[in-house]
Amino acid sequence: MRVVVAPDSFKGSASADDAARALAHGWLAHRPGDDVRLLPLADGGEGTVDAFAAALPDAERRTLTVPGPDGRPVSAAWLLRPDGTAVLELAQSSGLPLMRRPDPLGAHTYGLGVVARAALAAGATRLVIGLGGSASTDGGAGALRALGLRLQDEGGRDLPLGGAALADLARLDGTYLLPAPPDGVQLLVDVTAPLTGPAGAAAVYGPQKGAEPADVTLLDAALRRLADLAGGDPDESGAGAAGGTAYGLAAVWGARIVPGATTIAELVGLADALAGADVALTGEGRFDETSLSGKVVGSLLDSAASAGVRVGVVAGQISGPVPASVSAAVSLVELAGSVDAALDGPARWLHEAGGRLADLLNPTVDRVGTPSA
């Protein structure tokens, strides 16, 4: 059989590339004669750069030390392709795991802007930026400041970094703002949230970054203040991604917000990989109803259905009913016996899951593992 192994990262335990390798090895241990292709995916969050690097061997990987979301230096990787496309990932420069402790009011995206500036200096003519896993709710103000935008209060003083400071925003000065690259900027998002309001960046995602109810109220008002001055469309689907970074880069820099999972799948050639395949394996840390809305697994299920390819899903945990579009599903927690055991040895259990799916998706065996008629 021809098998495409295309998982997302298992956040906190395995990168998409590591997960793909472990699943493939497990499959081949049971079916060594199969043609297995690895195509790790992402939706704009953690693992975006790695997914592109694995699928696009002509991309040059570069690393830069930048101020992290709490000001401490972090190392951020990005890619530059021969055609001038640079691939950046907010999670590497401004992600929540980079924080020593949560700081919902002061965390910022300045490091992302430093990486974007470096990409432009290296000759990039197009930027593809994965937005996901952010530590901040600053509307992308930190990144824009690193790109030359000045954000000032009533007295003409530059505002400090962080989302809370935007409450005092009185003026945006773009005199020294670097122009966007000639071929544009794409923002890869995995959410549909607007910038503000009860479904917005502060209300929905602020608590995940340590925001208390009073902090959420302050940050939402601060983002509204930014929108009052920056214009654009704060209600655009996805504007609230990465603490409103999608909105800020779209409104001030003319960036275009696009669905991350489907865009990455297109750029790395998922459709071509599925053409003629018999089976696709995918997975993520937790499979639930949200997996079907803008995430890697849901996007792959749609593509596989169009191609007539059966799909096996592996997840750390599976919550709720598994849709009929999934031919077989395996939970790492069930295999390992507990959450702690699954987290302690993700490669081992992903390998075992790959073997389990090889048995379940054997063309001579039906979905529940008995010989087919």
Coordinates of C-alpha atoms in Angstrom, one line a residue:
M1 CA 0.0 0.0 0.0
R2 CA 1.0 3.6 -0.4
V3 CA 0.8 5.4 2.9
V4 CA 1.1 9.2 3.6
V5 CA 2.0 10.0 7.2
A6 CA 0.9 13.6 7.9
P7 CA 0.4 14.5 11.6
D8 CA 0.4 17.8 13.4
S9 CA 2.7 18.2 16.4
F10 CA 1.7 16.6 19.7
K11 CA 2.2 19.8 21.7
G12 CA 4.5 19.4 24.6
S13 CA 5.6 15.9 23.7
A14 CA 6.5 15.4 20.0
S15 CA 7.1 17.6 17.0
A16 CA 5.2 16.8 13.8
D17 CA 8.4 15.5 12.2
D18 CA 9.1 13.2 15.2
A19 CA 5.5 12.0 15.3
A20 CA 5.6 11.2 11.6
R21 CA 8.8 9.2 11.9
A22 CA 7.6 7.2 14.9
L23 CA 4.2 6.4 13.3
A24 CA 6.0 5.4 10.0
H25 CA 8.4 3.1 11.8
G26 CA 5.6 1.5 13.7
W27 CA 3.6 1.0 10.5
L28 CA 6.6 -0.5 8.6
A29 CA 7.3 -2.9 11.5
H30 CA 4.0 -4.5 10.7
R31 CA 4.0 -3.9 6.9
P32 CA 7.6 -3.6 5.8
G33 CA 6.8 -3.7 2.1
D34 CA 4.6 -0.6 2.0
D35 CA 5.5 2.7 0.3
V36 CA 5.4 5.2 3.2
R37 CA 5.9 8.9 2.7
L38 CA 6.3 11.4 5.5
L39 CA 4.7 14.8 5.3
P40 CA 4.5 16.5 8.7
L41 CA 2.0 19.3 8.8
A42 CA 1.1 22.3 10.9
D43 CA -1.7 24.9 11.1
G44 CA 0.4 28.0 11.8
G45 CA 1.3 27.3 15.4
E46 CA 4.1 25.3 16.9
G47 CA 5.9 23.3 14.3
T48 CA 5.2 25.4 11.3
V49 CA 8.8 26.0 10.4
D50 CA 9.6 22.3 10.9
A51 CA 6.7 21.3 8.7
F52 CA 7.9 23.5 5.8
A53 CA 11.5 22.4 6.3
A54 CA 10.6 18.7 6.1
A55 CA 8.5 19.3 2.9
L56 CA 10.7 21.8 1.2
P57 CA 14.3 20.7 1.1
D58 CA 15.4 23.7 -0.9
A59 CA 14.7 26.0 2.1
E60 CA 17.7 27.3 4.0
R61 CA 17.2 27.2 7.8
R62 CA 18.5 30.2 9.7
T63 CA 18.5 31.0 13.4
L64 CA 18.4 34.3 15.2
T65 CA 18.6 35.4 18.8
V66 CA 15.8 37.8 19.6
P67 CA 14.0 39.2 22.7
G68 CA 11.4 36.7 23.8
P69 CA 7.9 37.6 25.0
D70 CA 9.2 38.5 28.4
G71 CA 12.4 40.2 27.1
R72 CA 14.8 37.3 27.8
P73 CA 16.7 36.2 24.7
V74 CA 15.4 33.2 22.8
S75 CA 16.6 31.4 19.6
A76 CA 14.1 31.6 16.8
A77 CA 14.5 29.6 13.5
W78 CA 13.1 30.7 10.2
L79 CA 13.4 29.5 6.6
L80 CA 14.4 31.3 3.3
R81 CA 13.6 29.6 0.0
P82 CA 15.4 30.4 -3.3
D83 CA 12.2 32.0 -4.6
G84 CA 12.5 34.7 -1.9
T85 CA 9.8 33.3 0.4
A86 CA 10.6 33.4 4.1
V87 CA 8.7 31.2 6.6
L88 CA 8.4 32.5 10.1
E89 CA 6.8 31.1 13.2
L90 CA 5.5 33.3 16.1
A91 CA 5.7 30.4 18.5
Q92 CA 9.5 30.3 18.2
S93 CA 10.0 34.0 19.0
S94 CA 7.0 35.0 21.1
G95 CA 5.3 31.8 22.2
L96 CA 3.8 31.1 25.6
P97 CA 6.2 28.2 26.6
L98 CA 9.1 30.8 26.3
M99 CA 7.8 32.7 29.3
R100 CA 9.4 32.1 32.7
R101 CA 6.0 32.9 34.2
P102 CA 2.7 34.2 32.6
D103 CA 2.5 38.0 32.1
P104 CA -0.8 38.7 30.3
L105 CA -0.4 42.5 30.5
G106 CA 3.3 42.8 29.6
A107 CA 4.1 40.0 27.3
H108 CA 4.8 41.1 23.7
T109 CA 5.6 40.1 20.1
Y110 CA 8.7 42.2 19.6
G111 CA 10.8 39.2 18.8
L112 CA 8.6 38.2 15.9
G113 CA 9.2 41.7 14.4
V114 CA 12.9 41.2 14.8
V115 CA 12.8 38.0 12.8
A116 CA 10.7 39.6 10.1
R117 CA 13.1 42.4 9.9
A118 CA 16.0 40.0 9.5
A119 CA 14.2 38.1 6.8
L120 CA 13.6 41.4 4.8
A121 CA 17.3 42.3 5.3
A122 CA 18.2 38.8 3.8
G123 CA 16.3 39.6 0.7
A124 CA 12.9 38.0 1.3
T125 CA 10.3 39.2 -1.1
R126 CA 7.4 37.3 0.6
L127 CA 6.7 36.4 4.2
V128 CA 4.6 33.5 5.4
I129 CA 4.1 33.8 9.1
G130 CA 2.6 31.1 11.3
L131 CA 0.5 32.7 14.1
G132 CA -0.3 30.4 17.0
G133 CA 0.8 29.7 20.6
S134 CA 1.4 33.3 21.5
A135 CA 2.2 34.5 25.0
S136 CA 0.7 38.0 24.5
T137 CA -2.4 40.0 23.7
D138 CA -0.7 43.0 22.2
G139 CA -2.4 43.2 18.8
G140 CA 1.0 42.7 17.1
A141 CA 2.1 46.0 18.4
G142 CA 5.5 44.6 19.6
A143 CA 6.2 43.1 16.2
L144 CA 5.2 46.4 14.4
R145 CA 7.4 48.4 16.8
A146 CA 10.4 46.2 15.8
L147 CA 9.6 46.9 12.2
G148 CA 9.8 50.7 12.8
L149 CA 6.2 51.7 13.9
R150 CA 6.1 54.2 16.8
L151 CA 3.2 53.9 19.2
Q152 CA 2.9 57.0 21.4
D153 CA 0.8 58.4 24.2
E154 CA -0.8 61.8 24.5
G155 CA 2.5 63.3 25.5
G156 CA 4.4 61.9 22.5
R157 CA 6.2 59.3 24.5
D158 CA 6.8 55.8 23.2
L159 CA 4.6 53.3 24.9
P160 CA 6.2 50.4 26.7
L161 CA 5.8 46.9 25.3
G162 CA 2.8 44.8 26.2
G163 CA -0.9 44.8 25.5
A164 CA -1.9 46.8 28.6
A165 CA 0.1 49.8 27.4
L166 CA -2.2 50.1 24.4
A167 CA -4.8 51.6 26.6
D168 CA -2.8 54.8 26.5
L169 CA -2.2 54.8 22.8
A170 CA -2.9 58.2 21.2
R171 CA -0.8 58.2 17.9
L172 CA 0.7 55.8 15.4
D173 CA 3.7 57.1 13.6
G174 CA 4.7 55.0 10.5
T175 CA 7.5 57.3 9.3
Y176 CA 10.1 54.6 9.9
L177 CA 8.0 51.6 9.4
L178 CA 9.7 49.2 7.0
P179 CA 7.5 48.5 3.9
A180 CA 6.0 45.0 3.5
P181 CA 7.8 42.8 1.0
P182 CA 6.7 43.2 -2.6
D183 CA 5.1 39.8 -2.9
G184 CA 3.1 40.4 0.3
V185 CA 2.7 38.8 3.7
Q186 CA 0.5 35.8 4.5
L187 CA -0.7 35.1 8.1
L188 CA -1.4 31.5 8.8
V189 CA -4.1 31.2 11.5
D190 CA -6.1 28.3 13.1
V191 CA -8.8 30.3 14.7
T192 CA -11.7 32.4 13.4
A193 CA -11.9 34.8 16.4
P194 CA -12.4 38.6 15.8
L195 CA -10.1 41.1 17.6
T196 CA -12.4 42.2 20.4
G197 CA -15.6 41.3 22.2
P198 CA -16.8 38.2 23.9
A199 CA -15.4 36.0 21.2
G200 CA -12.2 38.0 20.8
A201 CA -8.5 37.6 21.5
A202 CA -8.6 38.8 25.1
A203 CA -11.9 37.1 26.2
V204 CA -11.2 33.7 24.7
Y205 CA -7.5 33.3 24.8
G206 CA -6.4 35.8 27.5
P207 CA -7.1 33.4 30.4
Q208 CA -4.9 30.7 28.8
K209 CA -2.1 33.3 29.1
G210 CA -2.8 34.0 32.7
A211 CA -5.3 36.9 32.4
E212 CA -7.7 37.4 35.3
P213 CA -11.2 38.8 34.5
A214 CA -10.0 42.4 35.2
D215 CA -7.0 41.8 32.9
V216 CA -9.3 40.6 30.1
T217 CA -11.4 43.8 30.4
L218 CA -8.3 46.0 30.3
L219 CA -6.8 44.1 27.3
D220 CA -10.0 44.1 25.3
A221 CA -10.3 47.9 25.8
A222 CA -6.7 48.3 24.8
L223 CA -7.2 46.3 21.6
R224 CA -10.2 48.5 20.8
R225 CA -8.1 51.5 21.2
L226 CA -5.5 50.1 18.8
A227 CA -8.3 49.4 16.3
D228 CA -9.7 52.9 16.6
L229 CA -6.3 54.3 15.4
A230 CA -5.1 51.6 13.1
G231 CA -8.3 51.1 11.1
G232 CA -8.6 47.8 9.2
D233 CA -11.2 45.3 10.0
P234 CA -11.1 44.1 13.7
D235 CA -14.1 41.8 13.0
E236 CA -12.4 39.9 10.2
S237 CA -12.3 36.2 10.7
G238 CA -9.0 35.3 12.4
A239 CA -8.2 38.9 13.4
G240 CA -7.9 37.8 17.0
A241 CA -5.3 35.1 16.2
A242 CA -2.1 35.2 18.4
G243 CA -3.5 37.9 20.7
G244 CA -4.6 40.1 17.9
T245 CA -1.3 39.9 16.0
A246 CA -3.1 38.9 12.9
Y247 CA -5.2 42.1 13.1
G248 CA -2.2 44.4 13.7
L249 CA -0.1 43.1 10.8
A250 CA -3.2 43.1 8.5
A251 CA -4.3 46.6 9.4
V252 CA -0.9 48.3 9.5
W253 CA 1.2 46.2 7.2
G254 CA -1.4 45.0 4.7
A255 CA -0.9 41.3 5.5
R256 CA -3.5 38.8 4.4
I257 CA -5.1 36.4 6.9
V258 CA -5.5 32.9 5.6
P259 CA -6.5 29.5 7.1
G260 CA -3.2 27.9 8.3
A261 CA -3.9 24.2 7.9
T262 CA -5.3 24.4 4.4
T263 CA -2.6 26.9 3.2
I264 CA 0.3 24.8 4.6
A265 CA -1.2 21.7 3.1
E266 CA -1.3 23.3 -0.2
L267 CA 2.2 24.8 0.0
V268 CA 3.8 21.4 1.0
G269 CA 1.9 19.4 -1.6
L270 CA -0.6 17.4 0.4
A271 CA -3.0 16.9 -2.6
D272 CA -0.2 15.5 -4.8
A273 CA 0.9 13.2 -2.0
L274 CA -2.7 11.9 -1.5
A275 CA -3.2 11.2 -5.2
G276 CA -2.9 7.5 -5.6
A277 CA -2.4 6.8 -1.9
D278 CA -4.3 4.1 -0.1
V279 CA -4.1 5.3 3.4
A280 CA -3.2 8.6 5.3
L281 CA -2.2 8.7 8.9
T282 CA -2.6 11.9 10.9
G283 CA -2.8 13.0 14.5
E284 CA -2.5 15.6 17.2
G285 CA -2.3 15.9 21.0
R286 CA -6.1 15.9 21.5
F287 CA -8.8 14.9 19.1
D288 CA -12.2 16.5 19.7
E289 CA -14.9 18.5 17.9
T290 CA -12.5 21.5 17.5
S291 CA -10.2 19.2 15.4
L292 CA -12.6 19.4 12.6
S293 CA -12.7 23.2 12.4
G294 CA -9.5 24.7 10.9
K295 CA -7.0 22.2 12.4
V296 CA -4.6 19.9 10.6
V297 CA -6.6 16.7 11.3
G298 CA -9.9 18.2 10.0
S299 CA -8.2 19.7 6.9
L300 CA -6.6 16.3 6.1
L301 CA -9.9 14.5 6.5
D302 CA -11.5 16.8 4.0
S303 CA -8.6 16.3 1.5
A304 CA -8.5 12.6 2.0
A305 CA -12.3 12.3 1.4
S306 CA -11.9 14.1 -1.9
A307 CA -9.1 11.8 -2.9
G308 CA -10.9 8.6 -1.7
V309 CA -8.2 7.8 0.8
R310 CA -8.8 6.0 4.1
V311 CA -7.6 7.8 7.2
G312 CA -6.2 6.6 10.5
V313 CA -6.1 9.1 13.4
V314 CA -3.7 9.0 16.4
A315 CA -4.2 11.3 19.3
G316 CA -2.9 11.6 22.8
Q317 CA -6.5 11.6 23.9
I318 CA -9.8 11.2 22.0
S319 CA -12.8 13.1 23.3
G320 CA -16.3 12.6 21.9
P321 CA -17.4 10.5 19.0
V322 CA -15.1 9.7 16.1
P323 CA -16.6 10.8 12.8
A324 CA -17.3 8.3 10.0
S325 CA -14.6 9.9 7.9
V326 CA -12.1 8.3 10.2
S327 CA -11.4 4.6 9.3
A328 CA -9.5 3.9 12.5
A329 CA -8.5 5.8 15.6
V330 CA -6.0 5.1 18.3
S331 CA -5.5 6.9 21.6
L332 CA -2.0 7.0 23.1
V333 CA -3.4 7.3 26.6
E334 CA -5.3 4.1 26.1
L335 CA -2.3 2.4 24.7
A336 CA 0.0 3.6 27.5
G337 CA -2.5 3.2 30.3
S338 CA -2.4 6.7 31.6
V339 CA -1.7 10.3 30.6
D340 CA 1.6 10.4 32.5
A341 CA 2.8 7.2 30.8
A342 CA 1.9 8.5 27.4
L343 CA 3.8 11.8 28.0
D344 CA 6.8 10.0 29.4
G345 CA 7.4 8.0 26.3
P346 CA 5.6 9.6 23.3
A347 CA 7.9 8.1 20.7
R348 CA 7.3 4.6 22.0
W349 CA 3.5 4.9 22.0
L350 CA 3.4 6.6 18.6
H351 CA 5.5 3.7 17.2
E352 CA 3.0 1.3 18.7
A353 CA 0.1 3.3 17.4
G354 CA 1.5 3.1 13.9
G355 CA 1.7 -0.6 14.2
R356 CA -1.9 -0.8 15.5
L357 CA -3.1 1.3 12.6
A358 CA -1.2 -1.0 10.1
D359 CA -3.2 -3.9 11.5
L360 CA -6.6 -2.0 11.6
L361 CA -6.2 -0.6 8.1
N362 CA -4.9 -3.8 6.5
P363 CA -7.0 -4.1 3.3
T364 CA -7.8 -7.7 4.2
V365 CA -9.2 -6.7 7.7
D366 CA -12.2 -4.6 8.4
R367 CA -12.5 -1.7 10.8
V368 CA -12.8 -3.7 14.0
G369 CA -10.0 -6.1 13.1
T370 CA -11.8 -9.2 11.7
P371 CA -11.2 -10.7 8.3
S372 CA -13.2 -8.9 5.6
A373 CA -15.7 -10.9 3.4

